Tab-separated table of C-alpha atoms in Angstrom:
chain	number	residue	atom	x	y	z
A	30	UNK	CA	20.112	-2.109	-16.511
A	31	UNK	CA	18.971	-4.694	-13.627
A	32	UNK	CA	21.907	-5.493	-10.982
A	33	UNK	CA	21.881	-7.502	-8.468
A	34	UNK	CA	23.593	-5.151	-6.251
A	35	UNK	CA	23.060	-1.095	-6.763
A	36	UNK	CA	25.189	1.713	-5.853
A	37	UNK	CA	23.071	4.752	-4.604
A	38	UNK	CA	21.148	4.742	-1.481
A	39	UNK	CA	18.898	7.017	-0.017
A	40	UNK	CA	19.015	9.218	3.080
A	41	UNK	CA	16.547	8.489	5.747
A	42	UNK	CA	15.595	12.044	5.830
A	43	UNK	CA	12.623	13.735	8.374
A	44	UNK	CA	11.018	16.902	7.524
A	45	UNK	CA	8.112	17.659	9.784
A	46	UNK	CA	6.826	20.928	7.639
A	47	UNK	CA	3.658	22.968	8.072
A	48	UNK	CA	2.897	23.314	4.464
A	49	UNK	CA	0.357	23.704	1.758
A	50	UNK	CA	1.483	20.924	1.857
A	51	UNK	CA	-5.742	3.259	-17.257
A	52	UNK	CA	-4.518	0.124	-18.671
A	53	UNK	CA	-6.218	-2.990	-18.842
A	54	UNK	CA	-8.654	-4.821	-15.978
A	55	UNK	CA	-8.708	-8.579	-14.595
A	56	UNK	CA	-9.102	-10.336	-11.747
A	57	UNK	CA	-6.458	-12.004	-8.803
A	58	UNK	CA	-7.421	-14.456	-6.228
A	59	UNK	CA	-10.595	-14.701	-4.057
A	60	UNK	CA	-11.903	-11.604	-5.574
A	61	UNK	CA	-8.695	-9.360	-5.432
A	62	UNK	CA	-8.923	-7.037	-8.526
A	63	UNK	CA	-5.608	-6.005	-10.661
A	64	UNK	CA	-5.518	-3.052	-13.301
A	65	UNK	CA	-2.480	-1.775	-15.088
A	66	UNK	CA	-0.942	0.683	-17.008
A	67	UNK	CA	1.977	2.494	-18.361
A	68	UNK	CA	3.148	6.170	-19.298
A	69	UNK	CA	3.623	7.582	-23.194
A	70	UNK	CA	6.170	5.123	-24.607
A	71	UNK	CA	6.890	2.759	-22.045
A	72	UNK	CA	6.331	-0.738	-21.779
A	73	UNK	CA	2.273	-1.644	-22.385
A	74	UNK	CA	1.669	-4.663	-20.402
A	75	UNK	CA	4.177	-7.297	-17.490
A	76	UNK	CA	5.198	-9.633	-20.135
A	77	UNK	CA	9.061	-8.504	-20.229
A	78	UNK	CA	9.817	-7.510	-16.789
A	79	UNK	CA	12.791	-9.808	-17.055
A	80	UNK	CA	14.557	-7.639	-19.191
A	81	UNK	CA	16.834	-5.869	-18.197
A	82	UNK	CA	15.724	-2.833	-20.028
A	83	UNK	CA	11.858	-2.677	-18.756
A	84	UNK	CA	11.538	-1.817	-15.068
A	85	UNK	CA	7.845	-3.138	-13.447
A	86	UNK	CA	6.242	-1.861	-10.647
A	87	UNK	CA	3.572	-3.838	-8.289
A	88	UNK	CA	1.635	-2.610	-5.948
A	89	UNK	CA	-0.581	-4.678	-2.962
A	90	UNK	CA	-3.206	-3.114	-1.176
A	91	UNK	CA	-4.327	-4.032	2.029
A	92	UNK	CA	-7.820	-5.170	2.375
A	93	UNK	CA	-9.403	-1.551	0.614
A	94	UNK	CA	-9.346	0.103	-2.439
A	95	UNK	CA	-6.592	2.574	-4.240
A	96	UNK	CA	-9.382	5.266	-4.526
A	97	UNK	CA	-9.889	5.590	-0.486
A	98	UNK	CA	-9.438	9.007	-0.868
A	99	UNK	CA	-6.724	8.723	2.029
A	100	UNK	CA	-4.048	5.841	2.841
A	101	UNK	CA	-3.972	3.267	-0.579
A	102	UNK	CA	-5.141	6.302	-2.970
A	103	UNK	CA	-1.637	8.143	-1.463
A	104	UNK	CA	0.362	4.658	-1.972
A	105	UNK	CA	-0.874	4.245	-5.329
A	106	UNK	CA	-0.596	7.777	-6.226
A	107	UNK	CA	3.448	7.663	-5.702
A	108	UNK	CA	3.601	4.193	-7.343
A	109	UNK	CA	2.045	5.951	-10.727
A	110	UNK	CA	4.392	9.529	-10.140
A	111	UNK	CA	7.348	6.840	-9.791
A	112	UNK	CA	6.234	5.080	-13.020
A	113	UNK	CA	6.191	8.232	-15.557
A	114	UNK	CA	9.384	9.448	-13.656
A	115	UNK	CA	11.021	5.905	-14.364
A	116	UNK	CA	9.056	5.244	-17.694
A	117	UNK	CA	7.880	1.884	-16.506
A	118	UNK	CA	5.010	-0.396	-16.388
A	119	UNK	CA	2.425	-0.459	-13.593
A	120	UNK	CA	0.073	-3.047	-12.202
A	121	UNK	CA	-1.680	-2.936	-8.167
A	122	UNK	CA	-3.752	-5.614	-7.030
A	123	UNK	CA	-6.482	-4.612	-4.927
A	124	UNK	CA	-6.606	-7.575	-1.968
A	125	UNK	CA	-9.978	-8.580	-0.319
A	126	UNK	CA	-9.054	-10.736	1.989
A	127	UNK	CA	-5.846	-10.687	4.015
A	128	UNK	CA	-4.795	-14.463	3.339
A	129	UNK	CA	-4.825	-13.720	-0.357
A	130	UNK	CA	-1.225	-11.538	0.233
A	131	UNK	CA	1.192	-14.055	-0.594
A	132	UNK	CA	-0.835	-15.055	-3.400
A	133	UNK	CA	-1.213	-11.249	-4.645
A	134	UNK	CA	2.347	-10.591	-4.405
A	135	UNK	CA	3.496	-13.669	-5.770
A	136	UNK	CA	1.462	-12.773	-9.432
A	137	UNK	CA	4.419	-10.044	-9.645
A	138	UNK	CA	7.147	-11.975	-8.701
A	139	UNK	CA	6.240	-14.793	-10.990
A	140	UNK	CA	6.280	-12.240	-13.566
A	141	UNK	CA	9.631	-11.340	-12.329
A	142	UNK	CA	8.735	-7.640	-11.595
A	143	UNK	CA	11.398	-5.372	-10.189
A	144	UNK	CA	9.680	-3.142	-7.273
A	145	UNK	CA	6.565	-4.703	-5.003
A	146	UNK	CA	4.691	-2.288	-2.418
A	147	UNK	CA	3.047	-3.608	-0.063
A	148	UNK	CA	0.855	-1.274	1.151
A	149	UNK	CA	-0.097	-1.145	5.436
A	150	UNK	CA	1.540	-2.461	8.653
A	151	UNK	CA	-1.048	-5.687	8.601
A	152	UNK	CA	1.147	-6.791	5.597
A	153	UNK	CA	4.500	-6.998	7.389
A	154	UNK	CA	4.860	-10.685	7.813
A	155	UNK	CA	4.176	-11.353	4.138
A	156	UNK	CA	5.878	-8.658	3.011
A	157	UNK	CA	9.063	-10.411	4.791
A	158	UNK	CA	8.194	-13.825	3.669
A	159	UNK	CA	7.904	-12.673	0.483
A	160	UNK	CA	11.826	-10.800	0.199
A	161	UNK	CA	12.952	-14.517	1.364
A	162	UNK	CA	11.497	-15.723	-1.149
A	163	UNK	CA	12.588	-13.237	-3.927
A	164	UNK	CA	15.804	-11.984	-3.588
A	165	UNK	CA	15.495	-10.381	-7.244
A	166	UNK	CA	12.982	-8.221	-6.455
A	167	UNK	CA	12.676	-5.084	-4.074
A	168	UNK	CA	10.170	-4.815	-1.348
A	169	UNK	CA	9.022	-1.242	-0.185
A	170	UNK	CA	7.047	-2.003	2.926
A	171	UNK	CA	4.682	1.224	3.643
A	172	UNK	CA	4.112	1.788	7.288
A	173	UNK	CA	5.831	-1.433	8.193
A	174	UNK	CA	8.665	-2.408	10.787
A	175	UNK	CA	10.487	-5.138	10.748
A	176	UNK	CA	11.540	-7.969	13.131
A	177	UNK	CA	14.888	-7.456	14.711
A	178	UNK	CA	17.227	-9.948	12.474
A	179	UNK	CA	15.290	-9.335	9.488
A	180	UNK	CA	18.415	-9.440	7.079
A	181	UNK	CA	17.236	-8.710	3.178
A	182	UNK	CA	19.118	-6.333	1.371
A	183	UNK	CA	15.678	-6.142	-0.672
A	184	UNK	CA	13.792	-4.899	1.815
A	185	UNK	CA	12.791	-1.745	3.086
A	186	UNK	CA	9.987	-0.323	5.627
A	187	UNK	CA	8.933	3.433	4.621
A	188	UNK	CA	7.749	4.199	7.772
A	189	UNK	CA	6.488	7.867	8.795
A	190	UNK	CA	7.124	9.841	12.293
A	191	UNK	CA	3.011	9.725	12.622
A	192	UNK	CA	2.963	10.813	16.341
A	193	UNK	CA	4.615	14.624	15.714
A	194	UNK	CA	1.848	15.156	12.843
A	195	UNK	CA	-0.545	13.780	15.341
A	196	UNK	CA	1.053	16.175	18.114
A	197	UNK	CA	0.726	19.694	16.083
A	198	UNK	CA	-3.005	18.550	14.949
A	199	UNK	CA	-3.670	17.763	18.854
A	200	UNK	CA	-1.993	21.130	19.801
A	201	UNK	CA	-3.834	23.174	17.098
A	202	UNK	CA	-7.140	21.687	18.760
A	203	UNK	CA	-6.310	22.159	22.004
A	204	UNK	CA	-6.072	25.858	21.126
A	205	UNK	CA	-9.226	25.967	19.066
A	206	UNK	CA	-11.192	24.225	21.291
A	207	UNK	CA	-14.407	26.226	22.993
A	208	UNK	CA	-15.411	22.489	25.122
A	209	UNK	CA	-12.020	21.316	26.140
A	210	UNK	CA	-13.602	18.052	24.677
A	211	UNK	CA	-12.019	16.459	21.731
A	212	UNK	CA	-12.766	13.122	19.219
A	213	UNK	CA	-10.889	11.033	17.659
A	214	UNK	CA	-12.351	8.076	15.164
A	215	UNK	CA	-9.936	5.440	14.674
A	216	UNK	CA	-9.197	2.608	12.372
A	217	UNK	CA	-7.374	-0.551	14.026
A	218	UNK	CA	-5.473	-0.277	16.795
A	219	UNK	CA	-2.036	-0.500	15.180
A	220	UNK	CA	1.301	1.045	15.758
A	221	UNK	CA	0.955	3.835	12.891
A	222	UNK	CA	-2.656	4.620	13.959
A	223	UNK	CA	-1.564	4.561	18.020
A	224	UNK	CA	0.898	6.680	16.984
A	225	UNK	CA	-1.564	9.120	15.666
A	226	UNK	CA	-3.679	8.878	18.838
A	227	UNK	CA	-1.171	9.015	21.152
A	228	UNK	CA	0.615	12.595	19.354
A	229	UNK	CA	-2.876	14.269	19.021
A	230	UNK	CA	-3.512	13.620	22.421
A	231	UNK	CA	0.193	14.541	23.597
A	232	UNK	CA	-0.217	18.102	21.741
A	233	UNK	CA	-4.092	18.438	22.791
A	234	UNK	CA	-2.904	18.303	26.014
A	235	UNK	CA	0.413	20.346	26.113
A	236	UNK	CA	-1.750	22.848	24.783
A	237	UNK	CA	-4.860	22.806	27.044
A	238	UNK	CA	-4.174	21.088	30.227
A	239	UNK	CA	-7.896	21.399	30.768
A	240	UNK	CA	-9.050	19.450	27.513
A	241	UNK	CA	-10.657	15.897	27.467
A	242	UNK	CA	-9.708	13.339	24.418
A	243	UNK	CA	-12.589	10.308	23.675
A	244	UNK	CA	-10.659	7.731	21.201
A	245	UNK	CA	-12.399	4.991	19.583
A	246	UNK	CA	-10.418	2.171	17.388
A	247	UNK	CA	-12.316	0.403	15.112
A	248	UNK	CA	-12.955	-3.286	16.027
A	249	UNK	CA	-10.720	-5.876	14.838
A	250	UNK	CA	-11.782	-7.095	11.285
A	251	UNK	CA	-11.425	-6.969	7.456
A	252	UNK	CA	-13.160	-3.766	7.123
A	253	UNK	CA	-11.412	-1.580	9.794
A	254	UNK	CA	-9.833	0.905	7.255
A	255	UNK	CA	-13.036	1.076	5.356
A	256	UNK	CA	-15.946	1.525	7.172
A	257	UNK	CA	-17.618	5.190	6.989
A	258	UNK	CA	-21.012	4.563	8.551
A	259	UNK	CA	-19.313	3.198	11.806
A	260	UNK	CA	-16.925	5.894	11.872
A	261	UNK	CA	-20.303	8.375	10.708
A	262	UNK	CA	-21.828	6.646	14.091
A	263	UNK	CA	-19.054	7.244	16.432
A	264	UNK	CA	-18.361	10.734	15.384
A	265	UNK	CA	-22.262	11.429	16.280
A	266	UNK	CA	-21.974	10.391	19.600
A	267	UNK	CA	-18.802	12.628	20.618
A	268	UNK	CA	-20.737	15.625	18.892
A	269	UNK	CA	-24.007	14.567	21.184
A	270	UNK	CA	-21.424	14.499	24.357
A	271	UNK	CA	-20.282	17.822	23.662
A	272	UNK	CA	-16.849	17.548	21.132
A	273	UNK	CA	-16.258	20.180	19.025
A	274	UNK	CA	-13.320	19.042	16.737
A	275	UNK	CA	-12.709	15.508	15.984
A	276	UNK	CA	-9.648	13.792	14.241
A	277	UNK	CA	-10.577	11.254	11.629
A	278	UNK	CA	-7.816	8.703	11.120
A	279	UNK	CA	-8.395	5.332	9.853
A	280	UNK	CA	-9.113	5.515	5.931
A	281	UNK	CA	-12.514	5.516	4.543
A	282	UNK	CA	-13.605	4.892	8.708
A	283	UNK	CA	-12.259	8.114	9.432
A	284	UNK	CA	-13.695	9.677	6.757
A	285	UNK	CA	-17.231	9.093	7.457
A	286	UNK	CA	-16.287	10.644	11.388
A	287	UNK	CA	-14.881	13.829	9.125
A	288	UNK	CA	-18.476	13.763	6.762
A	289	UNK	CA	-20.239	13.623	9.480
A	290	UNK	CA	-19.073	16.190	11.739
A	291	UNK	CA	-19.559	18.144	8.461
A	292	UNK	CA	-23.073	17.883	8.304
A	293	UNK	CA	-23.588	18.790	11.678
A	294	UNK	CA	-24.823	22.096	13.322
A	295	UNK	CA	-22.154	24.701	13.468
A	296	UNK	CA	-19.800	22.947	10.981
A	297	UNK	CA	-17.123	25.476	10.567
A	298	UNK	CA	-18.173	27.616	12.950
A	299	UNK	CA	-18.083	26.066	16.531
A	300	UNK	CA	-17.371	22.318	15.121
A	301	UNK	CA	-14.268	21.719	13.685
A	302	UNK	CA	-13.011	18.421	11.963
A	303	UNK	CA	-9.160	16.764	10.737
A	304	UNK	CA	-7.879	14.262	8.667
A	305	UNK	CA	-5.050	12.314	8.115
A	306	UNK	CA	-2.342	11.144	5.966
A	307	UNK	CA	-2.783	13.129	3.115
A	308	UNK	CA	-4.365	16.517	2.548
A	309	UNK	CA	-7.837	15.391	2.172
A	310	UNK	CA	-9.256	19.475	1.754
A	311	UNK	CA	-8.235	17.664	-1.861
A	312	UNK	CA	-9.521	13.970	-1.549
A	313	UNK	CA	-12.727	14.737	0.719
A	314	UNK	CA	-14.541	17.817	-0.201
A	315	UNK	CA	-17.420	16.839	1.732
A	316	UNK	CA	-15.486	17.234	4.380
A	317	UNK	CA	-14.736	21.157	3.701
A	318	UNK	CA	-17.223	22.646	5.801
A	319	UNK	CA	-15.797	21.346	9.096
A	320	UNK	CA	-11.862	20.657	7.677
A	321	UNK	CA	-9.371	22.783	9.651
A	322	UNK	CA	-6.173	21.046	8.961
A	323	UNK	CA	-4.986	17.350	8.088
A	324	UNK	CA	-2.149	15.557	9.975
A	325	UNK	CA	-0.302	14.388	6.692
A	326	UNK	CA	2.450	11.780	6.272
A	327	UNK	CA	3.577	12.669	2.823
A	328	UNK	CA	3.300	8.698	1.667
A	329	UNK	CA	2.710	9.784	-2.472
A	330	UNK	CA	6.400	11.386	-1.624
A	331	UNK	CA	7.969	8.994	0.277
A	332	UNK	CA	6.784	6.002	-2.048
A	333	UNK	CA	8.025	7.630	-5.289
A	334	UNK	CA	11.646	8.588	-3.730
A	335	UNK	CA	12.169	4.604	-2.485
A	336	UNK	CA	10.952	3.339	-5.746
A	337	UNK	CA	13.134	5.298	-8.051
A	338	UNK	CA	15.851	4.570	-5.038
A	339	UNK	CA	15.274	0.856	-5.979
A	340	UNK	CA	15.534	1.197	-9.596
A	341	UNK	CA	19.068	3.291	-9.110
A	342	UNK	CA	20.509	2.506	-6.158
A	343	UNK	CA	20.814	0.531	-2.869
A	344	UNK	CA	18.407	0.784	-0.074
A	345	UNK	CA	19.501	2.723	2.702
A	346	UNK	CA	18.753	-0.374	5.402
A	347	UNK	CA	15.987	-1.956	6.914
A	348	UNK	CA	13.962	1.456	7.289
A	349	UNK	CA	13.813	4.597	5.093
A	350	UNK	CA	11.916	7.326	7.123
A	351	UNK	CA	9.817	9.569	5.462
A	352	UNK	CA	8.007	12.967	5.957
A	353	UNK	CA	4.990	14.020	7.616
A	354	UNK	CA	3.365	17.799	9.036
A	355	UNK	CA	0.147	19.468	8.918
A	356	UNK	CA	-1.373	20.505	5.326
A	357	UNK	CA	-2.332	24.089	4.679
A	358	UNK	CA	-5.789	25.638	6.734
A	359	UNK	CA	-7.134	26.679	3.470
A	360	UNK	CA	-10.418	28.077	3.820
A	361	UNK	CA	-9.888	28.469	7.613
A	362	UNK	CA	-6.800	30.190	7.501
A	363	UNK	CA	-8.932	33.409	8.380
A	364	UNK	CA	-10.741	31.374	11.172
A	365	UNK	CA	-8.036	30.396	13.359
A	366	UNK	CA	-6.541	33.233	15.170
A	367	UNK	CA	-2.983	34.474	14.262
A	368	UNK	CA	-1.503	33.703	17.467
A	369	UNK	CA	-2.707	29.942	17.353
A	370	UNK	CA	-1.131	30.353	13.683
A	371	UNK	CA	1.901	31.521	15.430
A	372	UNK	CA	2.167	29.151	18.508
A	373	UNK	CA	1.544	25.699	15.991
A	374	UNK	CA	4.088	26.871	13.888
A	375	UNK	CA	6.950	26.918	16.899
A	376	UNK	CA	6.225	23.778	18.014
A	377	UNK	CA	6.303	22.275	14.488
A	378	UNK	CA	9.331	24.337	14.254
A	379	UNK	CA	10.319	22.437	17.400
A	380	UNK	CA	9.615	19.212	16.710
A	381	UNK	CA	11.307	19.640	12.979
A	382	UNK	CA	14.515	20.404	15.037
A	383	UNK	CA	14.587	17.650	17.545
A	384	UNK	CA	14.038	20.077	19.989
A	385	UNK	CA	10.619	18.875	21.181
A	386	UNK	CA	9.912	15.314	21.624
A	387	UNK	CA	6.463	14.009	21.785
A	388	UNK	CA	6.765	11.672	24.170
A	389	UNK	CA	5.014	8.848	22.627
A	390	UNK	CA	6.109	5.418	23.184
A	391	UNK	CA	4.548	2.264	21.938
């Protein structure tokens, strides 16, 4: 049943863990693109998410796809495990241009939908207009903080501790390293992404005082989260000046930094590449050859606990925290020595206990 108030909330928990770790189509807006669906036996299509007995989920991209293979795809992935868990309907809207959010977010609340994800920091100050606007419906912000004074007891950030993932990839690198020079191929310069930067290059450093870090944000545009031959291009030129692993972090723009350093001379061997935000050994296999490691914030996770939270209970407050470590070496695991193995595992240890602090301030 729907309430207007709920009665369970959950924990802002952080778990920084080195582990191993279809529906009909139509279009939104401007050219945003919606598709739906729902799990065996639950409600087919949006047109009774006013009852109290069907429970709708929405889900807003930012400007990319859910099939990035990285940020959205993990998003979207949650929002579909929280659906069959909850046996509800699901609909995302794919946005293409950022002033189509409002719009985009409002087709669910006209609809009277119970959960909306926004999906990406650059979505904060719609996302909060929105809640205002709403008060029926629950907001699950991913990777976004909120204004101090921000109020809405429908609201919630699920925001990720991105600079200690970023810190055990750096430190893993700075052991691996052979150049003491080190990549990184960025999407916008935003807090989750700095955050990123700023731990890899924290960790590359505690590790190997000696080592060098180029970083490269994407420029400022639409297309900052999804542009692979620009991230391809700048990933070329820190191979040509002598890198030998590079972090990929910025969507389908880091990805085409991880393809390329794949491709390259002495992938796997001498050249080493990592992602981000999910495992993507799974979601980029042409990035295998090079792939040593991804710094993951378990989003798929964190999105499926604060929607079924939403359904059951009361949000925890303004920001639930979520999880993030390093995803398995796979292939690798023989590659990087067991002392490396050893020393990246105590500081992950570390940093899971509060005993090591990154340093990272934005």
């Amino acid at each position: 049943m729907k309430s207007s108030r709920y009665l369970v909330a959950v924990p802002a928990a952080l778990a920084l863990a080195l582990a191993g770790c279809g529906g009909s189509t139509g279009t939104s807006g401007s050219g945003s693109s919606a598709s739906g669906s729902a799990a065996a036996g639950a409600p087919t299509d949006d047109s009774n998410c006013a009852s109290a007995d069907v429970f709708c989920i929405g889900l807003v991209t930012d400007t990319g796809k859910v099939d990035d293979k990285s940020f959205n795809q993990s998003a979207h992935e949650g929002a579909k495990a929280a659906q069959a868990e909850t046996q509800g309907f699901y609909k995302y809207i794919e946005t293409q241009d950022a002033k189509d959010y409002a719009a985009n977010m409002s087709q669910f609340t006209n609809k009277k939908y119970d959960v909306v994800v926004t999906v990406g920091f650059l979505m904060t100050d719609a996302t909060v207009a929105a809640a205002k606007a709403s008060p029926d419906t629950k907001f699950i912000g991913v990777d976004q903080g909120y204004p101090e004074g921000t109020t809405e007891k429908n609201l919630t950030g699920l925001v990720f501790p991105e600079d200690q993932a970023g810190y055990g990839a750096g430190y893993l690198a700075g052991l691996m390293t052979k150049t003491n020079k080190l990549g990184q191929v960025l999407g916008l310069e935003i807090p989750p992404v700095q955050k990123y930067a700023k731990g890899f290059e924290a960790g590359a450093k505690a590790a190997n005082p000696s080592v060098s870090v180029t970083t490269v944000y994407h420029p400022a545009g639409d297309n900052a989260f999804n542009d692979p031959v620009w991230g391809g291009g700048e990933a070329r030129k820190m191979l040509a000046q002598n890198a030998d692993i590079i972090f990929g972090a910025g969507g389908n723009t880091g990805n085409g930094a991880l393809q390329e350093v794949a491709k390259a001379s002495g992938a796997g061997t001498d050249k080493f590449c990592i992602g981000v935000d999910t495992d993507q050994w799974d979601t980029v296999p042409a990035a295998q050859p090079c792939l040593i490691t991804s710094a993951e914030k378990l989003i798929s996770k964190g999105v499926t606990d604060t929607i079924k939270t939403a359904k059951d209970g009361e949000f925890s407050g303004i920001q639930t925290l979520g999880q993030a470590g390093l995803s398995s070496f796979h292939d690798f695991d023989a590659t990087i020595p067991e002392d490396v193995k050893t020393k990246v595992a105590d500081i992950v240890k570390q940093m899971e206990a509060g005993t090591l602090q990154t340093g990272v301030t934005l």
